[in-house]
Amino acid sequence: MAKGDARHQPRVVDVLRAIEDAFPSHWAESWDKVGLLCGDPDAPASGVHVCLDPSVSALEQAISAGANVLATHHPLLLQPEMPISGGRSYEIVRAAIEANISIIAAHTNLDRAPKGASALADAIGVPSGEPLERSYMPMVMVTVYVPAESAVSLREAMAKAGAGRIGAYQGCSFSVDGTGRFMPMAESNPYIGASGQESSVPEQRIEAVCAPAAVDGVVSAIRTSHPYEEPLVTLTEMRIPRSAARLGRVCTIPSTTLASLAEQVASKLDCAPRIWGDPLARVSKVATASGSAGSLIPDALAADADVLIAGEVRYHDALDAVAQHLCVIEIGHDISEWPLVHVLADAIRNTPGLSRERVTVGRPERKWWTF
């Protein structure tokens, strides 16, 4: 990039788009807080520092690296916290504002991304297999009727607002031709036809799914792009099976003992794992899941896994797993998710105009110790 060439100066919003392309926000859980959490989307992005957790220390690392964007896996806030008047979140927000640093998070959308879901298996050195998670995701089917000549522009507007994203695909929709009939009333200002006269128009019915969080934006885009004064939009709540964006992986390895596998995990990740189950038990089908993974125990059992390698599992969940002949290797929430930091950094390096060396990766900040 030529010095002073503002046409190619990336902005924070460009970083957000690169993250959205790799880890669509509709993959995130409904309770999650992802995307831009603090800062100005139109501000120039001089550099991006990537780490696991937002913290004052991470902000200091970003400043040292010459970055004015901090991208983290864990969000700054998960629960509504108003006012932000004290404590850890306040200190981070204050430090970010004072340093003019924007904070971005990619959390459960990164967890579910194919590369994110495979990151732990890759780090451990086991061949990544099929997704572990088998659940459904809430979606809304958006249906709209539009004159045929306006169908393409309307579909494009809907897609830009977030409709039609299914797994690793975007712009998904279905259309069928038909005839629309209507009679404008006296107070109307019709695009086609005249008040008091029935009109019939060749129309297309367009259907596209979208995440619940994107519905308002999609409807707004329809109203802005649609030629009709009163376009008919219907919304149908539904569930669809999760596609490529699913948590965890199920991997097959040569038969070994639980203890030997735990030693491999400890060596690869430089950690002291906690083992649930008989150390001499033979294992060959391995389920992996980063972070807190107790909710995935039923999925691991359904996959006939011998062992679940996870960041953490609640005590009683681990007992239930072992009782059903599923061993568990706990490695620590943060340790299990550190490989995701590098996946996030690689996605950010696709930001147009942002040189790869301007994307830096922080150092792990261990908050707990074993003796």
mmCIF file of C-alpha atoms in Angstrom:
data_model
loop_
_atom_site.group_PDB
_atom_site.id
_atom_site.type_symbol
_atom_site.label_atom_id
_atom_site.label_comp_id
_atom_site.label_asym_id
_atom_site.label_seq_id
_atom_site.Cartn_x
_atom_site.Cartn_y
_atom_site.Cartn_z
ATOM 1 C CA MET A 1 0.000 0.000 0.000
ATOM 2 C CA ALA A 2 1.405 3.390 -0.968
ATOM 3 C CA LYS A 3 2.048 5.746 1.912
ATOM 4 C CA GLY A 4 -0.902 8.046 2.436
ATOM 5 C CA ASP A 5 -3.168 6.058 0.100
ATOM 6 C CA ALA A 6 -6.411 6.216 2.104
ATOM 7 C CA ARG A 7 -8.300 4.235 -0.513
ATOM 8 C CA HIS A 8 -6.700 1.034 0.754
ATOM 9 C CA GLN A 9 -6.572 1.889 4.446
ATOM 10 C CA PRO A 10 -8.559 -0.854 6.192
ATOM 11 C CA ARG A 11 -11.140 0.126 8.775
ATOM 12 C CA VAL A 12 -12.446 -1.690 11.808
ATOM 13 C CA VAL A 13 -15.541 -2.632 9.801
ATOM 14 C CA ASP A 14 -13.295 -4.401 7.267
ATOM 15 C CA VAL A 15 -11.858 -6.527 10.065
ATOM 16 C CA LEU A 16 -15.414 -7.282 11.185
ATOM 17 C CA ARG A 17 -16.342 -8.385 7.661
ATOM 18 C CA ALA A 18 -13.358 -10.723 7.454
ATOM 19 C CA ILE A 19 -14.411 -12.308 10.748
ATOM 20 C CA GLU A 20 -18.056 -12.497 9.636
ATOM 21 C CA ASP A 21 -17.051 -14.192 6.380
ATOM 22 C CA ALA A 22 -15.150 -16.885 8.281
ATOM 23 C CA PHE A 23 -17.388 -17.190 11.346
ATOM 24 C CA PRO A 24 -20.903 -15.896 10.585
ATOM 25 C CA SER A 25 -22.514 -14.358 13.642
ATOM 26 C CA HIS A 26 -25.651 -16.469 13.183
ATOM 27 C CA TRP A 27 -23.558 -19.502 14.165
ATOM 28 C CA ALA A 28 -23.295 -18.019 17.659
ATOM 29 C CA GLU A 29 -25.606 -18.939 20.514
ATOM 30 C CA SER A 30 -28.528 -16.568 21.058
ATOM 31 C CA TRP A 31 -27.112 -15.498 24.445
ATOM 32 C CA ASP A 32 -23.664 -14.751 23.075
ATOM 33 C CA LYS A 33 -22.101 -11.339 22.495
ATOM 34 C CA VAL A 34 -20.025 -11.356 19.316
ATOM 35 C CA GLY A 35 -18.794 -8.744 16.874
ATOM 36 C CA LEU A 36 -17.825 -5.194 17.784
ATOM 37 C CA LEU A 37 -18.265 -4.696 21.529
ATOM 38 C CA CYS A 38 -16.385 -1.434 21.988
ATOM 39 C CA GLY A 39 -15.136 1.133 19.493
ATOM 40 C CA ASP A 40 -15.886 2.861 16.197
ATOM 41 C CA PRO A 41 -16.512 0.627 13.151
ATOM 42 C CA ASP A 42 -15.405 3.411 10.803
ATOM 43 C CA ALA A 43 -12.065 3.994 12.536
ATOM 44 C CA PRO A 44 -8.912 3.034 10.603
ATOM 45 C CA ALA A 45 -7.429 -0.323 11.585
ATOM 46 C CA SER A 46 -3.684 0.111 11.990
ATOM 47 C CA GLY A 47 -3.245 -3.416 13.315
ATOM 48 C CA VAL A 48 -5.066 -6.211 15.122
ATOM 49 C CA HIS A 49 -3.858 -7.995 18.246
ATOM 50 C CA VAL A 50 -5.494 -11.395 18.824
ATOM 51 C CA CYS A 51 -5.755 -13.205 22.150
ATOM 52 C CA LEU A 52 -8.069 -15.398 24.208
ATOM 53 C CA ASP A 53 -9.436 -12.951 26.780
ATOM 54 C CA PRO A 54 -9.987 -9.194 26.891
ATOM 55 C CA SER A 55 -7.913 -7.704 29.690
ATOM 56 C CA VAL A 56 -5.906 -4.622 30.538
ATOM 57 C CA SER A 57 -2.775 -6.695 29.948
ATOM 58 C CA ALA A 58 -4.028 -7.689 26.481
ATOM 59 C CA LEU A 59 -4.681 -4.032 25.678
ATOM 60 C CA GLU A 60 -1.126 -3.208 26.738
ATOM 61 C CA GLN A 61 0.136 -5.954 24.425
ATOM 62 C CA ALA A 62 -1.932 -4.462 21.590
ATOM 63 C CA ILE A 63 -0.445 -1.016 22.192
ATOM 64 C CA SER A 64 3.076 -2.473 22.198
ATOM 65 C CA ALA A 65 2.318 -4.200 18.893
ATOM 66 C CA GLY A 66 1.037 -0.961 17.347
ATOM 67 C CA ALA A 67 -2.503 -2.305 17.029
ATOM 68 C CA ASN A 68 -5.687 -0.331 17.631
ATOM 69 C CA VAL A 69 -7.990 -3.373 17.432
ATOM 70 C CA LEU A 70 -8.109 -6.148 20.020
ATOM 71 C CA ALA A 71 -9.793 -9.333 18.765
ATOM 72 C CA THR A 72 -10.582 -11.950 21.394
ATOM 73 C CA HIS A 73 -12.328 -15.288 21.617
ATOM 74 C CA HIS A 74 -14.094 -14.576 24.895
ATOM 75 C CA PRO A 75 -16.405 -11.546 24.850
ATOM 76 C CA LEU A 76 -15.898 -8.507 27.015
ATOM 77 C CA LEU A 77 -19.431 -8.934 28.379
ATOM 78 C CA LEU A 78 -21.735 -11.938 28.306
ATOM 79 C CA GLN A 79 -24.555 -10.654 30.492
ATOM 80 C CA PRO A 80 -26.085 -7.170 30.322
ATOM 81 C CA GLU A 81 -24.014 -5.130 32.732
ATOM 82 C CA MET A 82 -25.457 -1.643 33.065
ATOM 83 C CA PRO A 83 -24.102 0.619 34.223
ATOM 84 C CA ILE A 84 -20.489 -0.424 33.738
ATOM 85 C CA SER A 85 -19.358 1.430 36.827
ATOM 86 C CA GLY A 86 -16.678 -0.744 38.393
ATOM 87 C CA GLY A 87 -14.833 -4.030 38.377
ATOM 88 C CA ARG A 88 -12.959 -5.858 35.651
ATOM 89 C CA SER A 89 -15.230 -4.887 32.730
ATOM 90 C CA TYR A 90 -15.088 -1.211 33.674
ATOM 91 C CA GLU A 91 -11.294 -1.227 33.821
ATOM 92 C CA ILE A 92 -11.057 -2.875 30.396
ATOM 93 C CA VAL A 93 -13.582 -0.530 28.755
ATOM 94 C CA ARG A 94 -11.916 2.535 30.277
ATOM 95 C CA ALA A 95 -8.461 1.408 29.154
ATOM 96 C CA ALA A 96 -9.744 0.642 25.638
ATOM 97 C CA ILE A 97 -11.419 4.033 25.277
ATOM 98 C CA GLU A 98 -8.390 5.877 26.629
ATOM 99 C CA ALA A 99 -6.127 4.043 24.170
ATOM 100 C CA ASN A 100 -8.653 4.368 21.300
ATOM 101 C CA ILE A 101 -8.713 0.591 20.824
ATOM 102 C CA SER A 102 -11.723 -1.261 19.431
ATOM 103 C CA ILE A 103 -12.616 -4.650 20.935
ATOM 104 C CA ILE A 104 -14.079 -7.460 18.811
ATOM 105 C CA ALA A 105 -15.121 -10.962 19.883
ATOM 106 C CA ALA A 106 -15.666 -14.202 17.961
ATOM 107 C CA HIS A 107 -16.963 -16.696 20.513
ATOM 108 C CA THR A 108 -19.436 -19.520 19.871
ATOM 109 C CA ASN A 109 -19.501 -18.650 16.166
ATOM 110 C CA LEU A 110 -15.765 -19.446 16.132
ATOM 111 C CA ASP A 111 -16.339 -22.556 18.263
ATOM 112 C CA ARG A 112 -18.730 -23.899 15.613
ATOM 113 C CA ALA A 113 -16.741 -22.951 12.538
ATOM 114 C CA PRO A 114 -15.224 -26.024 10.847
ATOM 115 C CA LYS A 115 -11.658 -24.850 11.485
ATOM 116 C CA GLY A 116 -12.537 -23.796 15.020
ATOM 117 C CA ALA A 117 -14.227 -27.081 15.867
ATOM 118 C CA SER A 118 -11.177 -28.978 14.565
ATOM 119 C CA ALA A 119 -8.580 -26.801 16.287
ATOM 120 C CA LEU A 120 -8.283 -28.842 19.494
ATOM 121 C CA ALA A 121 -8.006 -32.162 17.650
ATOM 122 C CA ASP A 122 -5.347 -30.659 15.386
ATOM 123 C CA ALA A 123 -3.402 -29.319 18.378
ATOM 124 C CA ILE A 124 -3.495 -32.684 20.140
ATOM 125 C CA GLY A 125 -2.360 -34.487 17.012
ATOM 126 C CA VAL A 126 -5.356 -36.708 16.376
ATOM 127 C CA PRO A 127 -7.020 -36.865 12.945
ATOM 128 C CA SER A 128 -10.064 -34.611 12.893
ATOM 129 C CA GLY A 129 -13.257 -36.435 11.936
ATOM 130 C CA GLU A 130 -16.974 -35.725 11.820
ATOM 131 C CA PRO A 131 -18.680 -33.026 13.930
ATOM 132 C CA LEU A 132 -19.596 -34.080 17.460
ATOM 133 C CA GLU A 133 -22.626 -31.827 18.004
ATOM 134 C CA ARG A 134 -25.929 -33.158 16.688
ATOM 135 C CA SER A 135 -28.383 -30.467 17.784
ATOM 136 C CA TYR A 136 -30.745 -28.166 15.917
ATOM 137 C CA MET A 137 -30.576 -24.409 15.536
ATOM 138 C CA PRO A 138 -33.422 -21.870 15.616
ATOM 139 C CA MET A 139 -34.102 -20.103 12.334
ATOM 140 C CA VAL A 140 -36.789 -17.914 10.788
ATOM 141 C CA MET A 141 -38.121 -18.413 7.269
ATOM 142 C CA VAL A 142 -38.667 -15.018 5.658
ATOM 143 C CA THR A 143 -41.164 -15.017 2.783
ATOM 144 C CA VAL A 144 -41.852 -12.024 0.563
ATOM 145 C CA TYR A 145 -43.678 -11.397 -2.731
ATOM 146 C CA VAL A 146 -42.170 -9.015 -5.289
ATOM 147 C CA PRO A 147 -42.649 -8.054 -8.961
ATOM 148 C CA ALA A 148 -40.451 -10.273 -11.105
ATOM 149 C CA GLU A 149 -38.359 -7.370 -12.392
ATOM 150 C CA SER A 150 -37.339 -6.448 -8.817
ATOM 151 C CA ALA A 151 -36.621 -9.992 -7.596
ATOM 152 C CA VAL A 152 -32.858 -9.971 -8.126
ATOM 153 C CA SER A 153 -32.235 -6.684 -6.319
ATOM 154 C CA LEU A 154 -34.489 -7.744 -3.447
ATOM 155 C CA ARG A 155 -32.704 -11.090 -3.043
ATOM 156 C CA GLU A 156 -29.378 -9.282 -2.983
ATOM 157 C CA ALA A 157 -30.615 -6.860 -0.319
ATOM 158 C CA MET A 158 -31.910 -9.728 1.817
ATOM 159 C CA ALA A 159 -28.629 -11.613 1.513
ATOM 160 C CA LYS A 160 -26.602 -8.529 2.408
ATOM 161 C CA ALA A 161 -28.711 -8.141 5.561
ATOM 162 C CA GLY A 162 -27.985 -11.722 6.630
ATOM 163 C CA ALA A 163 -30.703 -13.865 5.060
ATOM 164 C CA GLY A 164 -29.865 -17.129 3.344
ATOM 165 C CA ARG A 165 -26.844 -18.183 5.386
ATOM 166 C CA ILE A 166 -26.796 -21.940 5.949
ATOM 167 C CA GLY A 167 -23.633 -23.510 7.281
ATOM 168 C CA ALA A 168 -20.752 -22.656 4.964
ATOM 169 C CA TYR A 169 -23.088 -21.204 2.288
ATOM 170 C CA GLN A 170 -24.582 -17.753 1.862
ATOM 171 C CA GLY A 171 -27.161 -16.199 -0.436
ATOM 172 C CA CYS A 172 -29.384 -19.307 -0.224
ATOM 173 C CA SER A 173 -33.005 -18.716 -1.269
ATOM 174 C CA PHE A 174 -35.905 -20.258 -3.165
ATOM 175 C CA SER A 175 -38.189 -18.534 -5.670
ATOM 176 C CA VAL A 176 -41.355 -19.519 -7.493
ATOM 177 C CA ASP A 177 -43.349 -17.543 -10.058
ATOM 178 C CA GLY A 178 -46.972 -16.657 -9.495
ATOM 179 C CA THR A 179 -49.574 -13.934 -9.812
ATOM 180 C CA GLY A 180 -50.195 -11.281 -7.191
ATOM 181 C CA ARG A 181 -53.618 -9.617 -6.939
ATOM 182 C CA PHE A 182 -54.587 -6.518 -4.994
ATOM 183 C CA MET A 183 -56.849 -3.462 -4.998
ATOM 184 C CA PRO A 184 -55.322 -0.175 -3.813
ATOM 185 C CA MET A 185 -57.569 1.812 -1.470
ATOM 186 C CA ALA A 186 -58.223 5.534 -1.687
ATOM 187 C CA GLU A 187 -55.460 6.515 0.764
ATOM 188 C CA SER A 188 -52.808 4.372 -0.957
ATOM 189 C CA ASN A 189 -49.985 5.403 -3.251
ATOM 190 C CA PRO A 190 -49.544 2.247 -5.374
ATOM 191 C CA TYR A 191 -46.414 1.362 -7.323
ATOM 192 C CA ILE A 192 -48.632 -0.498 -9.802
ATOM 193 C CA GLY A 193 -52.330 0.021 -10.524
ATOM 194 C CA ALA A 194 -54.816 2.677 -9.463
ATOM 195 C CA SER A 195 -57.019 3.249 -6.426
ATOM 196 C CA GLY A 196 -60.247 1.288 -6.502
ATOM 197 C CA GLN A 197 -59.152 -0.959 -9.358
ATOM 198 C CA GLU A 198 -58.088 -4.582 -8.972
ATOM 199 C CA SER A 199 -54.635 -5.305 -10.356
ATOM 200 C CA SER A 200 -52.811 -8.544 -11.105
ATOM 201 C CA VAL A 201 -49.038 -8.634 -11.428
ATOM 202 C CA PRO A 202 -46.492 -11.360 -12.297
ATOM 203 C CA GLU A 203 -44.627 -11.813 -9.020
ATOM 204 C CA GLN A 204 -42.036 -14.029 -7.425
ATOM 205 C CA ARG A 205 -42.372 -15.568 -4.008
ATOM 206 C CA ILE A 206 -38.932 -15.471 -2.375
ATOM 207 C CA GLU A 207 -38.076 -17.557 0.680
ATOM 208 C CA ALA A 208 -34.858 -17.421 2.677
ATOM 209 C CA VAL A 209 -33.958 -18.459 6.203
ATOM 210 C CA CYS A 210 -32.177 -16.197 8.640
ATOM 211 C CA ALA A 211 -31.040 -16.257 12.236
ATOM 212 C CA PRO A 212 -33.527 -14.776 14.732
ATOM 213 C CA ALA A 213 -31.074 -12.001 15.563
ATOM 214 C CA ALA A 214 -30.963 -10.940 11.893
ATOM 215 C CA VAL A 215 -34.729 -10.782 11.305
ATOM 216 C CA ASP A 216 -35.190 -7.071 12.004
ATOM 217 C CA GLY A 217 -32.332 -6.158 9.676
ATOM 218 C CA VAL A 218 -33.639 -8.391 6.899
ATOM 219 C CA VAL A 219 -37.179 -6.995 7.162
ATOM 220 C CA SER A 220 -35.777 -3.459 7.134
ATOM 221 C CA ALA A 221 -33.749 -4.270 4.009
ATOM 222 C CA ILE A 222 -36.860 -5.666 2.320
ATOM 223 C CA ARG A 223 -38.880 -2.533 3.074
ATOM 224 C CA THR A 224 -36.073 -0.322 1.773
ATOM 225 C CA SER A 225 -35.490 -2.292 -1.435
ATOM 226 C CA HIS A 226 -39.048 -3.371 -2.261
ATOM 227 C CA PRO A 227 -40.922 -1.208 -4.805
ATOM 228 C CA TYR A 228 -44.293 -1.692 -3.102
ATOM 229 C CA GLU A 229 -45.670 0.731 -0.555
ATOM 230 C CA GLU A 230 -46.863 -2.205 1.603
ATOM 231 C CA PRO A 231 -44.838 -5.339 0.809
ATOM 232 C CA LEU A 232 -46.177 -8.541 2.334
ATOM 233 C CA VAL A 233 -43.546 -10.178 4.530
ATOM 234 C CA THR A 234 -44.280 -13.304 6.566
ATOM 235 C CA LEU A 235 -42.047 -14.811 9.252
ATOM 236 C CA THR A 236 -42.152 -18.475 10.258
ATOM 237 C CA GLU A 237 -40.146 -19.711 13.236
ATOM 238 C CA MET A 238 -38.522 -23.119 12.759
ATOM 239 C CA ARG A 239 -35.597 -25.333 13.646
ATOM 240 C CA ILE A 240 -33.118 -26.799 11.190
ATOM 241 C CA PRO A 241 -30.371 -29.368 11.775
ATOM 242 C CA ARG A 242 -26.991 -27.778 12.226
ATOM 243 C CA SER A 243 -24.869 -28.234 9.127
ATOM 244 C CA ALA A 244 -21.103 -27.810 8.869
ATOM 245 C CA ALA A 245 -21.128 -25.381 11.801
ATOM 246 C CA ARG A 246 -21.191 -27.818 14.721
ATOM 247 C CA LEU A 247 -19.196 -28.087 17.927
ATOM 248 C CA GLY A 248 -16.453 -30.621 18.483
ATOM 249 C CA ARG A 249 -15.062 -33.489 16.479
ATOM 250 C CA VAL A 250 -15.144 -37.294 16.639
ATOM 251 C CA CYS A 251 -11.767 -38.794 15.775
ATOM 252 C CA THR A 252 -10.530 -42.354 15.306
ATOM 253 C CA ILE A 253 -7.038 -43.310 16.492
ATOM 254 C CA PRO A 254 -5.131 -46.592 16.829
ATOM 255 C CA SER A 255 -6.193 -48.328 20.029
ATOM 256 C CA THR A 256 -4.268 -47.113 23.068
ATOM 257 C CA THR A 257 -4.789 -46.704 26.790
ATOM 258 C CA LEU A 258 -6.493 -43.739 28.375
ATOM 259 C CA ALA A 259 -3.274 -42.991 30.252
ATOM 260 C CA SER A 260 -1.189 -42.986 27.059
ATOM 261 C CA LEU A 261 -3.632 -40.645 25.340
ATOM 262 C CA ALA A 262 -3.576 -38.338 28.369
ATOM 263 C CA GLU A 263 0.235 -38.283 28.202
ATOM 264 C CA GLN A 264 0.039 -37.280 24.539
ATOM 265 C CA VAL A 265 -2.397 -34.482 25.390
ATOM 266 C CA ALA A 266 -0.175 -33.277 28.242
ATOM 267 C CA SER A 267 2.877 -33.228 25.976
ATOM 268 C CA LYS A 268 1.192 -31.492 23.033
ATOM 269 C CA LEU A 269 -0.551 -28.803 25.099
ATOM 270 C CA ASP A 270 1.942 -28.476 27.964
ATOM 271 C CA CYS A 271 -0.703 -29.097 30.596
ATOM 272 C CA ALA A 272 -1.551 -31.399 33.497
ATOM 273 C CA PRO A 273 -4.877 -32.986 32.520
ATOM 274 C CA ARG A 274 -7.385 -34.493 34.920
ATOM 275 C CA ILE A 275 -8.512 -37.990 33.952
ATOM 276 C CA TRP A 276 -11.891 -39.571 34.630
ATOM 277 C CA GLY A 277 -12.016 -43.334 34.088
ATOM 278 C CA ASP A 278 -9.710 -46.328 34.232
ATOM 279 C CA PRO A 279 -6.202 -45.283 33.092
ATOM 280 C CA LEU A 280 -5.766 -48.737 31.510
ATOM 281 C CA ALA A 281 -9.033 -48.568 29.553
ATOM 282 C CA ARG A 282 -8.565 -49.020 25.806
ATOM 283 C CA VAL A 283 -9.674 -46.071 23.689
ATOM 284 C CA SER A 284 -9.824 -45.620 19.931
ATOM 285 C CA LYS A 285 -12.749 -43.293 19.242
ATOM 286 C CA VAL A 286 -12.010 -39.831 20.628
ATOM 287 C CA ALA A 287 -14.417 -36.907 20.961
ATOM 288 C CA THR A 288 -12.876 -33.446 21.302
ATOM 289 C CA ALA A 289 -14.566 -30.215 22.373
ATOM 290 C CA SER A 290 -12.987 -26.976 23.518
ATOM 291 C CA GLY A 291 -14.205 -25.018 26.527
ATOM 292 C CA SER A 292 -17.044 -26.214 28.727
ATOM 293 C CA ALA A 293 -18.339 -29.430 27.170
ATOM 294 C CA GLY A 294 -20.677 -31.126 29.622
ATOM 295 C CA SER A 295 -23.638 -30.515 27.313
ATOM 296 C CA LEU A 296 -21.898 -32.563 24.610
ATOM 297 C CA ILE A 297 -21.609 -35.749 26.680
ATOM 298 C CA PRO A 298 -24.881 -37.132 25.187
ATOM 299 C CA ASP A 299 -23.484 -36.441 21.709
ATOM 300 C CA ALA A 300 -20.238 -38.242 22.572
ATOM 301 C CA LEU A 301 -22.206 -41.222 23.875
ATOM 302 C CA ALA A 302 -24.369 -41.255 20.738
ATOM 303 C CA ALA A 303 -21.190 -41.300 18.642
ATOM 304 C CA ASP A 304 -19.915 -44.340 20.612
ATOM 305 C CA ALA A 305 -16.849 -42.388 21.699
ATOM 306 C CA ASP A 306 -14.539 -44.002 24.239
ATOM 307 C CA VAL A 307 -13.221 -40.727 25.635
ATOM 308 C CA LEU A 308 -14.088 -37.025 25.590
ATOM 309 C CA ILE A 309 -11.199 -34.555 25.624
ATOM 310 C CA ALA A 310 -12.538 -31.188 26.753
ATOM 311 C CA GLY A 311 -11.648 -27.986 28.484
ATOM 312 C CA GLU A 312 -13.844 -28.694 31.469
ATOM 313 C CA VAL A 313 -16.775 -30.845 32.563
ATOM 314 C CA ARG A 314 -18.853 -30.429 35.711
ATOM 315 C CA TYR A 315 -18.211 -32.975 38.446
ATOM 316 C CA HIS A 316 -21.568 -34.746 38.275
ATOM 317 C CA ASP A 317 -21.552 -34.707 34.479
ATOM 318 C CA ALA A 318 -18.166 -36.440 34.539
ATOM 319 C CA LEU A 319 -19.466 -39.043 36.988
ATOM 320 C CA ASP A 320 -22.447 -39.727 34.722
ATOM 321 C CA ALA A 321 -20.143 -40.044 31.709
ATOM 322 C CA VAL A 322 -17.857 -42.570 33.398
ATOM 323 C CA ALA A 323 -20.887 -44.556 34.578
ATOM 324 C CA GLN A 324 -21.819 -44.915 30.904
ATOM 325 C CA HIS A 325 -18.277 -46.018 29.954
ATOM 326 C CA LEU A 326 -17.219 -42.658 28.522
ATOM 327 C CA CYS A 327 -13.834 -41.569 29.866
ATOM 328 C CA VAL A 328 -13.062 -37.865 30.181
ATOM 329 C CA ILE A 329 -9.796 -35.937 29.909
ATOM 330 C CA GLU A 330 -10.086 -32.366 31.238
ATOM 331 C CA ILE A 331 -7.324 -30.002 30.184
ATOM 332 C CA GLY A 332 -8.568 -26.605 31.364
ATOM 333 C CA HIS A 333 -10.966 -24.212 29.665
ATOM 334 C CA ASP A 334 -8.311 -21.749 28.524
ATOM 335 C CA ILE A 335 -5.793 -24.366 27.389
ATOM 336 C CA SER A 336 -8.405 -26.109 25.253
ATOM 337 C CA GLU A 337 -9.340 -22.853 23.523
ATOM 338 C CA TRP A 338 -5.928 -21.359 22.883
ATOM 339 C CA PRO A 339 -5.687 -23.080 19.460
ATOM 340 C CA LEU A 340 -8.767 -21.055 18.464
ATOM 341 C CA VAL A 341 -6.758 -17.843 18.819
ATOM 342 C CA HIS A 342 -4.591 -18.835 15.859
ATOM 343 C CA VAL A 343 -7.659 -19.765 13.794
ATOM 344 C CA LEU A 344 -9.103 -16.310 14.508
ATOM 345 C CA ALA A 345 -5.826 -14.610 13.601
ATOM 346 C CA ASP A 346 -5.652 -16.461 10.277
ATOM 347 C CA ALA A 347 -9.168 -15.266 9.382
ATOM 348 C CA ILE A 348 -8.328 -11.662 10.256
ATOM 349 C CA ARG A 349 -5.279 -11.810 7.983
ATOM 350 C CA ASN A 350 -7.749 -11.966 5.075
ATOM 351 C CA THR A 351 -8.820 -8.371 5.765
ATOM 352 C CA PRO A 352 -8.291 -6.407 2.516
ATOM 353 C CA GLY A 353 -5.490 -3.874 2.841
ATOM 354 C CA LEU A 354 -4.250 -5.213 6.192
ATOM 355 C CA SER A 355 -0.766 -6.680 5.872
ATOM 356 C CA ARG A 356 -0.259 -10.032 7.563
ATOM 357 C CA GLU A 357 2.459 -8.728 9.865
ATOM 358 C CA ARG A 358 -0.016 -6.211 11.303
ATOM 359 C CA VAL A 359 -1.967 -9.121 12.828
ATOM 360 C CA THR A 360 -0.195 -10.242 15.989
ATOM 361 C CA VAL A 361 -0.989 -13.044 18.434
ATOM 362 C CA GLY A 362 -0.749 -12.542 22.178
ATOM 363 C CA ARG A 363 0.889 -14.798 24.700
ATOM 364 C CA PRO A 364 -1.153 -17.159 26.879
ATOM 365 C CA GLU A 365 -2.049 -15.681 30.247
ATOM 366 C CA ARG A 366 -2.378 -18.588 32.681
ATOM 367 C CA LYS A 367 -4.774 -17.569 35.465
ATOM 368 C CA TRP A 368 -4.425 -20.772 37.495
ATOM 369 C CA TRP A 369 -1.619 -23.119 38.488
ATOM 370 C CA THR A 370 -1.021 -26.729 39.493
ATOM 371 C CA PHE A 371 1.662 -27.825 41.949
#
